[in-house]
Structures are given as C-alpha cells and as structure tokens.
Amino acid sequence: MKYLSALLLINLFFFSSWLNAEGQNIPPARDKYQLLTMPYNQRQLTLYRGQLQAKAGYKFAVRAQSFNADGDLVYLKNNGTGSVYHYYFINLRYGLTNFIEMGAETNFLRRGIREATITVVSTTLTSTDRVTVNKLTESKGHGDIFLYTTVRLPIRYKWFDFGATGGLFLPSAKYEPQKPANTITSASLSSADTYTINLHYNNTNGYGVPVYLVSAVSKCSFRKFSAEAEWAMRTPMKEGKNIRWEETLTEKAFSYYDESYSYLLSNIYTFDVSLHYQATGWFNINLNGSFFRTKGGWTEYWGNKYENPEKRLINLEPGFELQISPSLTIYQVAGFPLSGKNSDAPFYVFTTVSFNMFPFMR
Amino acid sequence: MKRIIIIYLLLLLTSSAFSQTEKLLVPSDLKQQTIITEPVTLHKGFFRAGLLLNYRVADRYFDSSGVKQYYRNSTWGSKSAYGITLQYGITDRLQVDLISEFMNTLQETQNTEIDPGTNTTVVTVDKQRGIGLGDSHLALKYQIIAEKERKFSLSGRLKATFPTGAKNPRNIKSENQYDLPVGDGTYALGLNLSARIITYPYSFSGYLTYTYNFTGEKIFITVDQIEKQFKLGNLFETGLSWNIHLNEWIVLGNEVNFYDEGEGQIEKAPSTLIPASWALSYEPSLIFQVYRFRLGESVKIPVLGKNVPADPLFVLMAQYIF
C-alpha cells in the first residue's frame, strides 16, 4: 500500500510536469526572433534597438566597356583593354535605439587596367628592331574607414519611414602610390634593340583626405510592395597632397623619382531608387536604379590646376534578399550600365552576407 | 486500495504515449533531398536533368614560377561553357551520366605598330572566337560501399571523354585570324574514388581522380595547318569538401581542390605549348533545394598554381529530378 501510494505520487509529479498551464498570456510586443526575421516590407530603415549587424560583401565586375566624354559606349574588349575589378567590403552596424544607429565600414579593392600595346619599329638596311610597350596600372589596397550615424523617424514603421545619415571617411588607408615595378624583357636573342618594356604602376586605395558623407533616405510600403529612394553626397574636407612617380629609362634600366602634387577631390552625388516585392516572408526581389555623378575638384599637373572631368553613370540593378535563418541573410544584385559619361561601364555581381543578432537581449 | 488503482488507471488512460516513430519516405520526398541528404547515386528509375553555366575571364594567371601575374599586353579573353547533364539511376547503387557542353570562347588582342621612319601607324586587331559543341562525357558511378547511417560510403566513377567538339582552328584567314577550337581533340578515361559521410546537418567527402589522355591529332600552328600527333598530360585530381545545411533547403558548400596535369607531348616530344600545370583552388557554393528543383551558384578561386589561369570561375547550376 505504502509503495503503491509512493508510485502514485511519483506518477502525479511527472504528469504535473507535463501539463501546460494555460492562462491569460500577454505576448511581448516583439521578441528578437520577430525582429530578426522582419520582412523588408515591414522593416524600418535603421536597425532595432540592441541589434548588431555584420555584413561582408564581394563585388566582381567585368570592365568590358566604358562611356567616353560624349557619352558613347566604347567596347574596351575590342582593343584588348578589358579588365576585372574585385571589391570586398565589411560593415558593422549597431542600433543604439529604435531610431538611431551607428556604423563603420571599410573595403579592399584590386584591379589592373591595361592600355593598348604599342610597338615602335625601327628599320635599317640590315635589321628591323621593335620596341614594344605594355602599360598596366594596378590599384590595390584597403580603403578608408567610414564612420557614420543614421537617424530615422521616432515612430513605429507601418508604411512610411524617413532617415538621414552623416558620416566621415577617415583617411586611414595608404593612399600614396608605390614605386612602379617596370621591367624589360628581351624578345629577340639576335637583336639587342628588340625588346619589350612592361610599365607597371602601383596605385593604392583611399582618398588621402577626410571626406564627409550626408544622405537622406525614405521608404514606403503598400502590402507586399515597397519603394525606397536615397540621395547621398560625398565632399572632401580639404585639399590633399599626393605624389606621382616618374621614371627615366637609361641603358635598359629604370630609375624613379617622385613629384608632389596637390588635388581637390570631386564631389560625388548618388541617387538610388528601388522597387521591392516581398514574395514570401523570407524572399524579397527588387529592381534598383542607380545614378552616380561627380562634379568639381581639380588635380595639379606641372604646377597648373586642371578641373577633374565630370563623370556620370546610370545603372540598373535587379537583385534579391534571401533570409536563410533568423541571423543570416544573403543579398545579391547584378548591375547593368545604361548610360554615362567619362566613366567605366562594368557589368557586375555584388553578393553580400549579413549576420544579425541581439547580443544583449535574451 | 481499489480506489487508488482506479485513479491510477484513469491517469494512465489520459496520458500520452511516446514511442519511437519512423517517418515513411515516399518517392516524391526522395526527389526533394538536398545534396547532403541524398544518396551518392540516384535511386533506381530516377532521372535528373541539369544545366550548368561556367564563366571565366582572362585577366591574371599563375606563371611557370607560380607567381600571379596580369596579362601584360592588350588582350582580353573570356570563356563560357553551357553544360547539360543527364543522370539516370539504373539501380539504387548504379548511376549513368551523360554530359555535354556548348562552348563560347573569345580572345581579342590589339597591337599598334608605329614606324617613325615611314611615319605610318598600323593598328592590328585580332578577334578569335570559338562557338560550338564541346567535348562530351559518359560516366558510370557505382556505390562500392553503400551509405548507411553514420557510416561512410565509397563510390567509384568511370568517365569516358569523347572528342565531340571541333579540335582544329576553323575559318583560318591568317596566323592570328581564325575561329578557336572548342574541343581537346582526344579521348580520355578517368577513374574517380570518393568517400562521403553524413552527420546531419553536415556532410564530409573526399575524392581522388586519375584521368588518362589518349593520343590524338590536331593543328597547332595555323600557318602550316598540319595535323600533328599529340598527347595531353595525364591528370591527377583530389579534393576535400564539407557541406552544411543553413536551413532545411539551403546548403553552404565548401571544397578545396588540387589538380596536377603532366606535360603534354607533340610528335612524342615535350612541348611548351602544353606545359605541365597544377592548381590549388577553394570553391564555396550555395545550393538551394526548392522541391524537385535545385539551383546553385559557386565560385572557384585559384589560390596557388603554375601555368594556370588565376581568375575566379563562376558556376551557375540548375537541376530538376523527374
């Protein structure tokens, strides 16, 4: 009897642990999983309070064409001067409140631009000598660190949002070009005057001076559709100083010296408009139109200041946003140049992975 | 006592019974398995068709010293391959593959020649294009050690290559003006051994492949247009891969691949036209399983190498299982 009662008590204990107590349950306004999985059409422009986002991206661009000063398309691949462009970036953002966020960003790029090969022929009665000149301008290195703050309307996002960003590119990158790595290779064993000169210039990445950025963005949603428009401007804080390498070729040996010059960066204006469709909670497709323009600025050559040529480019960018898990999202866009002026016109694919979390929220 | 027993029995009646259950997999479920959960060969009677797009440009290369260099002269090249794969499960352990591809290669070079003596400038633009059906492959894959839960599988694959692509330059107008060949022009036989283990949500695999290239004949110099006997170097390939399910239908794949190709021969003598080469590459990929559709994209990044392109190879893949 005693044992049976004990058995019963043990059973009751386990049964009670299986019972779910149902009562009045007031769910929290939004838990972190809801916030992390918020679809684009319901998401505000800045991060949520306490949200940390780390992004890493890679852009692969094929520079097979460019727009000249008249806005005509020049097919670079036809004269063998096409090239590719590798661009990597990392971005870290943190939501201080539901309407203020801070962020930092930097990048790394690598590209090599070839110019058309030129051969100079020298014909005498006894021989024909050829000097071929190849020119490659390589740009490689880390970009400046960009620090910024974004504020948005202090209301809960329903169908309209507006935000503004202010930031500064700190001139943290090595911006002075490195010494050229020119070489000479003999193309003919029979003639000492037939050879190839390979000019190889080594540029870096970075503005060299602090650059301000201001931008304004607005977004509105209607059911599964959303539209977003962003205007941004970059302007230098001051004039900068840089060096330019010059070379002298004597007896098939190069000697180099550098000359200092001053410059003022051009202002850069961008305007993006995107239309989004939220196909499901985890998949958003979009079509973005991007306008880029530079204006002003100058560069010093031989003591004279020459105005920088104005550049323009309009791109069309279809893309998508795919939520893989609450913390992981992938973005991908492909860029197609439509028109421009004094600008490269690359086709590109830009892939970004975003990791999101609330480090201080249970 | 009696009352206690009645109460106890009543409690037992209201209790839920938990036991081990087994989910029954129906054929439609089997056709929706991801690259991690599916077996290494197709189930008997299953048929899968796939399209593959490879794209690479010629911007940099690993030279004969293994140093990464830009192509210095003004030249631009790109290579696209549109592959089609047909796979069929003859039994649950034996699969047959038929693979072919449509090639589109382009190479453009410009040279400006200035002669100050005669005050003339000659701009020469060479555009070489190769479009057409490439080589085809027939493969048989067999599960030597069938996959079991928490145990690895071992499979063997025998692949025969048929030179269905045009092996010679066509439409030759001059030394540098012609249509590029789109095929290797030689038969080849390859044997692959691969092992895989699944520890959900991960899978790990490794493989070894050796491909023997038979001798063939083709034109190497467009001026004389004489077909010469040649033999490509044999190919050894090995790789390790580990895949992870990011969610139930998206897989992140990672592969490290190494290949070594011996020096080729022309007229039974080593030739600089077919140098020995090797490459170590890393290939991350994302594969989406949407019901019976499988979509994937990957980038093969050459990390180290010798006499090989150093540009990334982009791959897009779409498959459907019938």
XYZ file of C-alpha atoms in Angstrom, chain B residues 263-266 269-276 307:
13
model
C 53.431 17.968 -69.514
C 51.922 17.228 -72.896
C 53.748 15.967 -75.954
C 53.635 16.880 -79.634
C 58.396 15.261 -77.705
C 57.666 17.561 -74.743
C 56.212 20.871 -75.890
C 55.939 24.302 -74.350
C 52.505 24.587 -75.973
C 51.155 22.034 -73.474
C 53.150 22.710 -70.287
C 52.758 20.887 -67.003
C 50.753 27.709 -65.713
